Coordinates of C-alpha atoms in Angstrom, one line a residue:
Chain A
X12 CA 22.2 2.9 -20.9
X13 CA 25.2 5.1 -21.4
X14 CA 24.1 7.0 -18.3
X15 CA 24.1 3.9 -16.2
X16 CA 27.5 2.8 -17.4
X17 CA 28.9 6.2 -16.6
X18 CA 27.4 6.1 -13.0
X19 CA 28.8 2.6 -12.6
X20 CA 32.2 3.9 -13.7
X21 CA 32.1 6.8 -11.2
X22 CA 31.1 4.6 -8.3
X23 CA 33.7 2.1 -9.0
X24 CA 36.3 4.8 -9.1
X25 CA 34.9 6.1 -5.8
X26 CA 35.1 2.8 -4.0
X27 CA 38.5 1.9 -5.7
X28 CA 40.1 5.1 -4.5
X29 CA 38.8 4.5 -1.0
X30 CA 40.2 1.0 -1.0
X31 CA 43.6 2.4 -1.8
X32 CA 43.6 4.5 1.4
X33 CA 44.6 2.0 4.1
X34 CA 47.9 1.0 2.5
X35 CA 48.4 4.6 1.3
X36 CA 48.0 6.6 4.4
X37 CA 51.1 5.1 6.2
X38 CA 53.2 5.7 3.2
X39 CA 52.2 9.4 3.2
X40 CA 53.5 9.5 6.7
X41 CA 50.2 10.1 8.5
X42 CA 50.6 9.9 12.3
X43 CA 50.2 6.3 13.7
X44 CA 49.8 4.8 10.1
X45 CA 46.4 6.5 9.8
X46 CA 44.6 4.3 12.2
X47 CA 42.6 7.3 13.4
X48 CA 41.7 8.4 10.0
X49 CA 40.7 4.7 9.0
X50 CA 38.6 4.7 12.2
X51 CA 36.6 7.8 11.2
X52 CA 36.1 6.3 7.7
X53 CA 34.8 3.3 9.3
X54 CA 32.2 5.4 11.1
X55 CA 31.4 7.1 8.0
X56 CA 31.0 3.7 6.2
X57 CA 28.4 2.5 8.8
X58 CA 26.5 5.8 8.7
X59 CA 26.5 5.6 4.8
X60 CA 25.0 2.1 4.9
X61 CA 22.4 3.4 7.4
X62 CA 21.6 6.6 5.4
X63 CA 21.3 4.5 2.2
X64 CA 18.8 2.2 3.8
X65 CA 16.9 5.2 5.2
X66 CA 17.1 6.8 1.8
X67 CA 14.7 4.0 0.6
X68 CA 12.1 4.9 3.2
X69 CA 12.5 8.7 3.4
X70 CA 14.1 9.7 0.2
X71 CA 12.2 7.5 -2.1
X72 CA 8.9 6.7 -0.5
X73 CA 8.7 10.0 1.4
X74 CA 7.9 8.3 4.6
X75 CA 8.8 10.7 7.6
X76 CA 10.8 8.2 9.5
X77 CA 13.0 9.7 12.3
X78 CA 13.6 6.4 14.1
X79 CA 16.0 4.5 12.0
X80 CA 18.3 4.1 15.1
X81 CA 15.8 1.6 16.5
X82 CA 16.4 -0.9 13.7
X83 CA 20.2 -0.3 13.9
X84 CA 20.1 -0.9 17.6
X85 CA 18.1 -4.2 17.3
X86 CA 20.5 -5.4 14.7
X87 CA 23.6 -4.5 16.7
X88 CA 22.2 -6.1 19.9
X89 CA 20.9 -9.1 18.2
X90 CA 24.5 -9.8 16.7
X91 CA 25.9 -9.1 20.2
X92 CA 23.7 -11.5 22.0
X93 CA 23.9 -14.3 19.5
X94 CA 27.7 -14.0 19.6
X95 CA 28.2 -13.6 23.2
X96 CA 25.5 -15.9 24.6
X97 CA 25.0 -18.4 21.9
X98 CA 28.5 -18.5 20.6
X99 CA 27.5 -17.6 16.9
X100 CA 30.3 -16.3 14.8
X101 CA 29.5 -12.6 14.7
X102 CA 29.2 -12.4 10.9
X103 CA 26.8 -15.3 10.7
X104 CA 24.5 -13.2 12.8
X105 CA 24.2 -10.7 9.9
X106 CA 21.1 -12.1 8.2
X107 CA 19.4 -12.8 11.5
X108 CA 20.0 -9.4 12.8
X109 CA 18.5 -8.0 9.6
X110 CA 15.5 -10.1 9.9
X111 CA 14.8 -9.2 13.5
X112 CA 15.0 -5.5 12.7
X113 CA 12.8 -6.2 9.9
X114 CA 10.3 -8.0 12.0
X115 CA 10.2 -5.0 14.4
X116 CA 9.7 -2.6 11.5
X117 CA 6.8 -4.8 10.2
X118 CA 5.1 -4.8 13.4
X119 CA 5.5 -1.1 13.8
X120 CA 4.6 -0.3 10.2
X121 CA 1.3 -2.3 9.8
X122 CA -0.9 -0.3 12.1
X123 CA 0.7 3.2 11.5
X124 CA 1.9 3.3 7.9
X125 CA -1.3 5.0 6.7
X126 CA -0.7 7.9 9.2
X127 CA 0.1 11.3 7.3
X128 CA 3.6 12.5 7.4
X129 CA 4.0 14.5 10.7
X130 CA 1.9 11.9 12.7
X131 CA 4.1 9.1 11.5
X132 CA 7.2 11.0 12.4
X133 CA 6.1 11.2 16.0
X134 CA 5.4 7.4 16.1
X135 CA 8.9 6.7 14.7
X136 CA 10.5 8.9 17.3
X137 CA 8.5 7.0 19.9
X138 CA 9.8 3.7 18.6
X139 CA 13.4 4.8 19.0
X140 CA 12.8 5.8 22.6
X141 CA 10.9 2.6 23.3
X142 CA 13.9 0.6 22.0
X143 CA 16.5 2.5 23.9
X144 CA 14.6 2.3 27.2
X145 CA 14.1 -1.4 26.7
X146 CA 17.9 -1.7 26.3
X147 CA 18.6 0.4 29.3
X148 CA 16.1 -1.6 31.4
X149 CA 17.9 -4.9 30.5
X150 CA 14.8 -6.4 28.9
X151 CA 14.5 -10.0 29.2
X152 CA 17.8 -10.0 31.1
X153 CA 19.4 -10.0 27.6
X154 CA 20.7 -6.6 26.9
X155 CA 23.0 -5.9 29.9
X156 CA 21.3 -2.7 30.9
X157 CA 23.2 0.6 30.8
X158 CA 26.5 -1.1 30.6
X159 CA 25.5 -2.9 27.4
X160 CA 27.2 -6.0 26.0
X161 CA 31.0 -6.3 25.9
X162 CA 33.3 -8.8 24.8
X163 CA 31.9 -9.4 21.3
X164 CA 34.2 -11.8 19.4
X165 CA 36.4 -10.9 16.4
X166 CA 34.9 -11.4 12.9
X167 CA 36.5 -14.1 10.9
X168 CA 36.3 -14.2 7.1
X169 CA 37.7 -17.2 5.3
X170 CA 39.8 -18.2 8.3
X171 CA 41.2 -14.7 8.7
X172 CA 40.5 -12.7 11.9
X173 CA 39.7 -9.2 11.3
X174 CA 41.8 -7.3 13.9
X175 CA 43.0 -4.1 12.6
X176 CA 41.0 -1.0 11.7
X177 CA 41.9 -1.6 8.0
X178 CA 40.4 -5.1 8.2
X179 CA 37.2 -3.7 9.5
X180 CA 37.5 -0.9 6.9
X181 CA 37.4 -3.3 4.1
X182 CA 34.4 -5.2 5.5
X183 CA 32.4 -2.1 6.0
X184 CA 33.2 -0.5 2.8
X185 CA 32.7 -3.7 0.8
X186 CA 29.2 -3.8 2.3
X187 CA 28.7 0.0 1.4
X188 CA 29.6 -0.8 -2.1
X189 CA 27.1 -3.8 -2.1
X190 CA 24.5 -1.3 -0.7
X191 CA 25.1 1.2 -3.4
X192 CA 24.8 -1.6 -6.1
X193 CA 21.6 -3.1 -4.8
X194 CA 19.9 0.1 -4.0
X195 CA 20.7 1.6 -7.4
X196 CA 19.2 -1.5 -9.0
X197 CA 16.2 -1.1 -6.8
X198 CA 15.6 2.5 -7.4
X199 CA 15.7 2.1 -11.1
X200 CA 13.1 -0.5 -11.2
X201 CA 9.3 -0.8 -11.0
X202 CA 9.6 -0.9 -7.2
X203 CA 11.6 2.3 -7.0
X204 CA 9.3 4.2 -9.4
X205 CA 6.3 3.2 -7.3
X206 CA 7.9 4.5 -4.3
X207 CA 8.5 8.0 -6.0
X208 CA 4.9 8.1 -7.3
X209 CA 3.7 7.5 -3.7
X210 CA 6.1 10.3 -2.5
X211 CA 4.8 12.7 -5.1
X212 CA 1.1 12.1 -4.7
X213 CA -0.4 9.1 -2.8
X214 CA -3.9 9.4 -4.0
X215 CA -2.8 9.7 -7.7
X216 CA -0.4 6.8 -7.1
X217 CA -3.3 4.6 -5.9
X218 CA -5.5 6.0 -8.8
X219 CA -2.8 4.5 -11.1
X220 CA -3.2 1.1 -9.7
X221 CA -0.4 1.1 -7.2
X222 CA -0.9 -0.7 -3.9
X223 CA 0.5 2.2 -1.7
X224 CA 0.1 0.6 1.7
X225 CA 1.9 -2.5 0.6
X226 CA 4.8 -0.6 -1.1
X227 CA 5.2 1.6 1.9
X228 CA 5.5 -1.3 4.2
X229 CA 7.8 -3.0 1.9
X230 CA 10.1 0.0 1.8
X231 CA 10.1 0.4 5.5
X232 CA 10.8 -3.2 6.3
X233 CA 13.6 -3.3 3.6
X234 CA 15.2 -0.3 5.1
X235 CA 15.0 -1.7 8.5
X236 CA 16.5 -5.0 7.3
X237 CA 19.5 -3.2 6.0
X238 CA 19.8 -1.1 9.1
X239 CA 19.8 -4.2 11.2
X240 CA 22.6 -5.5 9.2
X241 CA 24.5 -2.3 9.6
X242 CA 24.0 -2.8 13.4
X243 CA 25.9 -6.1 13.0
X244 CA 28.8 -4.3 11.4
X245 CA 28.7 -1.8 14.1
X246 CA 29.0 -4.6 16.7
X247 CA 31.9 -6.0 14.8
X248 CA 33.6 -2.6 14.8
X249 CA 33.2 -1.6 18.4
X250 CA 32.9 -5.1 19.9
X251 CA 30.8 -3.4 22.6
X252 CA 27.2 -2.2 22.3
X253 CA 25.5 -0.1 24.8
X254 CA 22.3 2.1 24.7
X255 CA 24.3 5.3 24.5
X256 CA 25.1 4.5 20.8
X257 CA 21.5 4.3 19.8
X258 CA 20.0 7.6 20.9
X259 CA 17.4 9.8 19.3
X260 CA 20.1 12.2 18.1
X261 CA 21.7 9.5 15.9
X262 CA 18.3 9.2 14.3
X263 CA 18.1 13.0 13.6
X264 CA 21.6 12.8 12.2
X265 CA 20.6 10.2 9.8
X266 CA 17.5 12.1 8.8
X267 CA 19.6 15.2 8.2
X268 CA 22.1 13.3 6.1
X269 CA 19.3 12.2 3.7
X270 CA 17.6 15.5 3.6
X271 CA 20.8 17.7 3.3
X272 CA 22.5 15.3 0.9
X273 CA 19.6 15.0 -1.4
X274 CA 16.6 12.8 -0.7
X275 CA 16.6 9.9 -3.3
X276 CA 20.1 10.7 -4.6
X277 CA 22.8 8.2 -3.5
X278 CA 25.7 10.6 -4.6
X279 CA 24.0 13.3 -2.4
X280 CA 23.8 10.9 0.5
X281 CA 27.5 9.9 0.2
X282 CA 28.4 13.6 0.2
X283 CA 26.1 14.2 3.1
X284 CA 27.5 11.5 5.3
X285 CA 31.0 12.6 4.6
X286 CA 30.3 16.2 5.4
X287 CA 28.0 15.6 8.5
X288 CA 30.0 12.7 10.1
X289 CA 33.5 13.5 8.7
X290 CA 33.3 17.2 9.8
X291 CA 31.8 16.2 13.2
X292 CA 35.0 14.1 13.7
X293 CA 37.3 16.8 12.4
X294 CA 35.7 19.4 14.8
X295 CA 35.6 17.2 17.7
X296 CA 37.6 19.7 19.7
X297 CA 35.0 22.4 19.4
X298 CA 32.2 20.5 20.8
X299 CA 29.8 23.3 21.4
X300 CA 30.5 25.5 18.4
X301 CA 30.2 22.5 16.3
X302 CA 26.6 22.0 17.0
X303 CA 26.0 25.8 16.4
X304 CA 27.6 25.6 13.1
X305 CA 25.8 22.5 12.3
X306 CA 22.5 24.0 13.1
X307 CA 23.2 27.3 11.2
X308 CA 24.2 25.2 8.2
X309 CA 21.0 23.2 8.4
X310 CA 18.9 26.4 8.5
X311 CA 20.8 27.9 5.5
X312 CA 20.4 24.7 3.4
X313 CA 16.6 24.6 4.0
X314 CA 16.4 28.2 2.9
X315 CA 18.6 28.1 -0.1
X316 CA 18.7 24.6 -1.2
X317 CA 15.8 22.6 0.1
X318 CA 16.3 19.8 -2.5
X319 CA 19.6 19.0 -1.0
X320 CA 23.3 19.3 -1.9
X321 CA 23.1 16.8 -4.8
X322 CA 19.4 16.3 -5.6
X323 CA 18.2 13.2 -7.4
X324 CA 18.5 13.3 -11.2
X325 CA 15.6 12.2 -13.3
X326 CA 15.8 8.5 -14.5
X327 CA 16.7 8.0 -18.1
X328 CA 14.9 5.6 -20.3
X329 CA 16.1 3.9 -23.2
X330 CA 13.4 4.7 -25.7
X331 CA 14.7 2.6 -28.5
X332 CA 16.0 5.5 -30.6
X333 CA 12.7 6.3 -32.2
X334 CA 12.3 9.9 -32.5
X335 CA 9.2 11.9 -31.6
X336 CA 8.4 12.5 -35.3
X337 CA 7.6 8.9 -35.8
X338 CA 3.8 7.9 -35.6
X339 CA 3.6 6.6 -32.1
X340 CA 0.0 5.3 -32.6
X341 CA 1.2 2.5 -34.7
X342 CA -1.1 -0.4 -34.5
X343 CA -4.1 1.6 -33.9
X344 CA -6.6 2.2 -36.6
X345 CA -7.4 5.7 -35.9
X346 CA -5.2 8.5 -34.6
X347 CA -7.3 11.2 -33.0
X348 CA -4.6 13.7 -33.8
X349 CA -5.1 16.6 -31.4
X350 CA -3.4 19.4 -33.3
X351 CA 0.4 19.2 -32.7
X352 CA 0.5 22.9 -31.4
X353 CA -2.1 21.8 -28.8
X354 CA 0.5 20.4 -26.3
X355 CA 2.9 23.3 -26.9
X356 CA 0.3 26.0 -26.3
X357 CA 1.1 27.9 -23.1
X358 CA 4.1 25.8 -22.2
Chain B
X13 CA -25.7 -6.4 -20.4
X14 CA -24.3 -3.6 -18.6
X15 CA -20.5 -3.3 -17.8
X16 CA -20.9 -1.3 -14.7
X17 CA -24.0 -1.2 -12.4
X18 CA -24.7 0.8 -9.4
X19 CA -27.4 -0.5 -7.1
X20 CA -28.9 1.7 -4.5
X21 CA -25.7 3.6 -3.8
X22 CA -25.8 6.2 -0.9
X23 CA -23.2 8.3 0.7
X24 CA -23.5 11.1 3.2
X25 CA -20.9 13.3 4.9
X26 CA -22.2 14.2 8.4
X27 CA -25.7 15.4 7.7
X28 CA -25.1 16.1 4.1
X29 CA -26.4 13.5 1.7
X30 CA -24.1 13.5 -1.3
X31 CA -25.5 10.5 -3.1
X32 CA -28.9 9.0 -2.3
X33 CA -30.0 5.7 -3.6
X34 CA -28.5 5.9 -6.9
X35 CA -29.0 3.0 -9.2
X36 CA -27.6 3.1 -12.7
X37 CA -26.8 0.7 -15.4
X38 CA -23.7 1.9 -17.6
X39 CA -23.3 -0.2 -20.9
X40 CA -20.3 -1.0 -22.6
X41 CA -18.9 0.6 -25.7
X42 CA -20.5 3.9 -25.0
X43 CA -19.7 7.4 -23.9
X44 CA -22.1 8.3 -21.1
X45 CA -22.3 11.8 -19.6
X46 CA -22.9 12.5 -16.1
X47 CA -24.0 16.1 -15.5
X48 CA -25.6 18.2 -12.7
X49 CA -25.4 21.5 -10.9
X50 CA -22.4 22.0 -8.5
X51 CA -22.7 19.9 -5.4
X52 CA -24.9 17.4 -7.1
X53 CA -22.7 14.5 -5.9
X54 CA -21.1 13.7 -9.3
X55 CA -17.5 13.6 -8.0
X56 CA -18.6 11.6 -5.0
X57 CA -20.2 9.1 -7.2
X58 CA -16.9 8.7 -9.1
X59 CA -15.0 8.3 -5.8
X60 CA -17.4 5.6 -4.7
X61 CA -16.9 3.7 -8.1
X62 CA -13.1 4.1 -7.9
X63 CA -12.8 3.0 -4.2
X64 CA -11.5 6.5 -3.0
X65 CA -14.6 6.5 -0.7
X66 CA -16.8 3.7 0.6
X67 CA -20.4 3.8 0.1
X68 CA -22.6 3.8 3.3
X69 CA -25.1 1.4 1.5
X70 CA -25.6 0.0 -1.8
X71 CA -23.4 -2.1 -4.3
X72 CA -21.2 -1.6 -7.3
X73 CA -20.8 -4.4 -9.8
X74 CA -18.3 -4.3 -12.6
X75 CA -18.7 -6.9 -15.3
X76 CA -20.9 -9.0 -12.9
X77 CA -18.4 -8.8 -10.1
X78 CA -19.0 -7.1 -6.8
X79 CA -16.3 -4.4 -6.4
X80 CA -18.0 -2.5 -3.5
X81 CA -15.4 -1.3 -1.0
X82 CA -12.4 -2.6 -2.9
X83 CA -9.3 -0.4 -2.5
X84 CA -8.5 1.9 -5.5
X85 CA -5.5 -0.1 -6.8
X86 CA -7.6 -3.1 -6.9
X87 CA -10.4 -1.4 -8.9
X88 CA -7.9 -0.1 -11.4
X89 CA -6.4 -3.6 -11.8
X90 CA -9.8 -4.8 -12.6
X91 CA -10.1 -2.3 -15.4
X92 CA -11.6 1.0 -14.1
X93 CA -9.4 3.9 -14.6
X94 CA -10.0 7.6 -13.8
X95 CA -8.6 11.1 -14.1
X96 CA -9.0 13.8 -11.4
X97 CA -11.0 17.0 -11.4
X98 CA -8.1 18.8 -9.6
X99 CA -5.4 17.5 -11.8
X100 CA -3.1 15.1 -9.9
X101 CA 0.1 14.4 -11.8
X102 CA 3.5 13.6 -10.5
X103 CA 4.5 17.3 -11.1
X104 CA 8.3 17.0 -10.9
X105 CA 8.5 13.7 -12.9
X106 CA 8.8 13.5 -16.8
X107 CA 5.7 12.9 -19.0
X108 CA 7.0 9.5 -19.8
X109 CA 7.3 8.5 -16.1
X110 CA 3.8 9.8 -15.4
X111 CA 2.4 7.5 -18.1
X112 CA 4.6 4.6 -16.8
X113 CA 2.8 4.9 -13.4
X114 CA -0.2 3.7 -15.2
X115 CA 1.6 0.6 -16.5
X116 CA 2.7 -0.3 -13.0
X117 CA -0.4 -2.5 -12.3
X118 CA 0.2 -4.6 -15.5
X119 CA 3.9 -5.3 -14.7
X120 CA 5.1 -8.3 -12.6
X121 CA 8.5 -7.5 -11.4
X122 CA 8.7 -7.4 -7.5
X123 CA 11.7 -6.8 -5.3
X124 CA 13.7 -9.8 -6.3
X125 CA 13.1 -9.2 -10.0
X126 CA 14.2 -5.6 -9.6
X127 CA 17.5 -6.8 -8.0
X128 CA 18.3 -9.8 -10.2
X129 CA 17.1 -8.3 -13.4
X130 CA 15.9 -11.6 -15.1
X131 CA 15.0 -11.4 -18.9
X132 CA 11.4 -11.1 -18.3
X133 CA 11.9 -7.9 -16.1
X134 CA 14.0 -6.2 -18.8
X135 CA 11.5 -7.2 -21.5
X136 CA 8.6 -5.9 -19.6
X137 CA 10.3 -2.6 -18.8
X138 CA 11.1 -2.1 -22.5
X139 CA 7.4 -2.9 -23.4
X140 CA 6.2 -0.5 -20.7
X141 CA 8.3 2.4 -22.0
X142 CA 7.1 1.6 -25.5
X143 CA 3.5 1.6 -24.5
X144 CA 3.9 4.8 -22.5
X145 CA 5.3 6.4 -25.6
X146 CA 2.4 5.1 -27.6
X147 CA -0.1 6.6 -25.1
X148 CA 1.8 9.9 -25.0
X149 CA 1.5 10.0 -28.8
X150 CA -2.1 9.0 -28.7
X151 CA -2.9 12.2 -26.8
X152 CA -0.4 14.1 -28.7
X153 CA 2.3 14.9 -26.2
X154 CA 4.9 12.3 -27.3
X155 CA 7.5 15.0 -28.3
X156 CA 7.5 16.4 -24.8
X157 CA 8.1 13.1 -23.2
X158 CA 11.2 14.0 -21.2
X159 CA 9.9 17.3 -19.8
X160 CA 8.5 17.6 -16.3
X161 CA 4.8 17.3 -16.2
X162 CA 4.5 20.4 -13.9
X163 CA 5.6 22.6 -16.9
X164 CA 2.8 21.7 -19.2
X165 CA -0.3 23.8 -19.9
X166 CA -3.4 23.1 -18.0
X167 CA -5.0 21.6 -21.0
X168 CA -2.0 19.4 -21.8
X169 CA -1.8 18.2 -18.2
X170 CA -5.5 17.0 -18.5
X171 CA -4.4 15.1 -21.7
X172 CA -1.5 13.6 -19.8
X173 CA -3.8 12.4 -17.1
X174 CA -5.8 10.7 -19.7
X175 CA -2.8 9.0 -21.2
X176 CA -1.8 7.8 -17.8
X177 CA -5.2 6.4 -17.2
X178 CA -5.2 4.7 -20.6
X179 CA -1.9 3.0 -19.7
X180 CA -3.6 0.9 -17.1
X181 CA -5.5 -1.0 -19.9
X182 CA -8.9 0.1 -18.7
X183 CA -12.2 -1.2 -20.0
X184 CA -13.9 1.6 -18.3
X185 CA -12.5 5.2 -18.1
X186 CA -14.0 7.8 -15.8
X187 CA -13.1 11.4 -16.8
X188 CA -13.7 14.1 -14.1
X189 CA -14.3 17.4 -16.0
X190 CA -11.5 16.8 -18.7
X191 CA -12.3 20.1 -20.5
X192 CA -11.9 22.2 -17.4
X193 CA -9.3 24.9 -18.2
X194 CA -9.2 24.1 -21.8
X195 CA -9.6 26.5 -24.6
X196 CA -11.9 26.1 -27.5
X197 CA -9.4 24.5 -29.8
X198 CA -8.3 22.1 -27.1
X199 CA -11.8 21.2 -26.2
X200 CA -12.5 20.3 -30.0
X201 CA -9.4 18.1 -29.9
X202 CA -10.7 16.5 -26.7
X203 CA -13.9 15.5 -28.3
X204 CA -12.1 13.7 -31.0
X205 CA -9.9 12.0 -28.4
X206 CA -12.9 10.8 -26.5
X207 CA -14.3 9.3 -29.6
X208 CA -11.0 7.6 -30.4
X209 CA -10.8 6.2 -26.9
X210 CA -14.2 4.8 -27.4
X211 CA -13.3 3.2 -30.6
X212 CA -10.4 1.4 -28.7
X213 CA -13.1 -0.5 -27.0
X214 CA -13.0 1.6 -23.7
X215 CA -16.3 2.7 -22.4
X216 CA -16.2 6.4 -21.0
X217 CA -18.1 8.0 -18.2
X218 CA -17.8 11.6 -18.4
X219 CA -18.4 14.4 -15.8
X220 CA -18.5 17.7 -17.6
X221 CA -19.8 21.2 -17.3
X222 CA -19.2 22.0 -21.0
X223 CA -22.8 21.2 -22.2
X224 CA -21.8 21.6 -25.8
X225 CA -19.1 18.8 -25.4
X226 CA -21.5 16.6 -23.3
X227 CA -24.3 16.8 -25.9
X228 CA -22.0 16.0 -28.9
X229 CA -19.9 13.1 -27.5
X230 CA -22.3 11.3 -25.3
X231 CA -24.7 8.6 -26.4
X232 CA -26.5 8.9 -23.0
X233 CA -26.6 11.4 -20.4
X234 CA -27.4 11.0 -16.7
X235 CA -28.5 14.0 -14.7
X236 CA -27.9 14.2 -11.0
X237 CA -29.3 16.8 -8.5
X238 CA -28.9 16.6 -4.8
X239 CA -27.5 13.1 -4.9
X240 CA -30.5 11.8 -7.0
X241 CA -30.8 10.8 -10.6
X242 CA -33.5 13.2 -12.0
X243 CA -33.2 12.2 -15.7
X244 CA -31.4 9.9 -18.0
X245 CA -31.6 9.4 -21.7
X246 CA -30.3 10.5 -25.1
X247 CA -29.0 14.1 -25.3
X248 CA -32.0 15.3 -27.4
X249 CA -34.4 14.0 -24.7
X250 CA -32.3 15.5 -21.8
X251 CA -32.3 18.9 -23.4
X252 CA -36.1 19.0 -23.3
X253 CA -36.7 17.3 -19.9
X254 CA -38.5 19.8 -17.7
X255 CA -36.9 18.5 -14.5
X256 CA -33.4 19.0 -16.0
X257 CA -34.3 22.6 -17.2
X258 CA -35.6 23.4 -13.7
X259 CA -32.5 22.0 -12.1
X260 CA -30.2 24.1 -14.3
X261 CA -32.3 27.3 -14.8
X262 CA -34.7 27.2 -11.8
X263 CA -38.5 27.3 -12.1
X264 CA -40.3 30.1 -13.7
X265 CA -40.9 31.9 -10.4

């Protein structure tokens, strides 16, 4: 309980200090009122939401999924089409975009979810490419081909039009905060534990009575649902969606964020997102060298710290304050009493 | 009336017949041993019962209900739990979390309840943790509940697997070579533990190579050789059975 409260406090502090940035940056005399910096933070926010949703699939369930951009793209295009062709307010497309991405994920997952790690990885890579090629080829005449869809309307919240980068900033980062809250509830629950058991040993998990196939599909669909909603936020931010925003390399980037940050660790994923996306923006001038450094860092990480920058910490359980000395076999007439030294032997 | 009955079970892998027309009636409230030379098909038989593998033919009935071909998690839910010959724990997780895995199938909280945390969810989580601690205490590992399972000794890992299996509320528990890797002292404690499991009303089916242990704890022993049941009966009877002696020691020639 104390641990949970402490983590709630540090997350609140993190998001509160971020929220102070838009008014603070101009006061600090940052060029152009900090619009560029806010723009970068908006990118980071969207990647963070995506990485958190991928974390459920890759970090917690251990499903090697390198096609998350596909669901992001479906969400972004769904929102863009609903807005430009059907006249929906862009934010009201949020749940529909999520559901469409989830539907695609379900259709993909059902036949292939039982494949072993590397095979599944190849399938998910295929899905990203299929989605991207569909978009380029103007599927059903809806996606605008290589040019994408432009002219997406401004988001309106409570009668207020979101026009400045700072407006978008608050929208994206509120959603990111909500994601952190919901996913932390989820990972500290029966569902989250089940995913971790499956990641550790699928046969043993099934042997404990866990429906592994169903949980993996649930994780996959849920992650895709969230990525679809992130796609809507992307459409709100850029007001233009085109196939170039949803390439395989974006999927690899998300995969790298989760693995480098620390699979299953939300703090690790926040750090990973800021490092990978933030540094990419900072070193934008050194385009070639950037990828070189990025690759070298990746190799070094996998050798020296394969568990990620901030690995997931063990869950804490409130065990009711009873100490180990109390007879745990209460209510049972016979305690077999293997010698106390038994468990300690050899440890 | 028998709790678990196997009717004409067969399973082969390519040309190798692992289990051939095995029919067995396993009664409730007993510890039954399954022995046989290496490669006799014991573990395959276990895998068929627990749904890890599907039989080529034959049926499996648990408490009168046909469970042939059910997936493992459904079999566990109905009340058959197992341990693994090659220990399969969640190595990096704590002892407590390992045992909590066994509680999973008895909890109800789904996605929505995990997010909304209604009172029943918090109550069942508390009860699950308490029960997991009780099971750890039952096998004598309660004090190490927060340690990672991978750090335990071989023998203790086997006990932890038993605790995890017991947490699923089984009526029938299948132990696959539980004494493997245990020292004499640990094996003696295991015998007491198996008796205690039985007195909780859980029937036990035991594969074991340690004959001393099998003869002491089992009421009835089934001997398997080349996938066929060659003998079954009380331990004293099995010890003298010529077919069993031949299977284990070879014929006089």
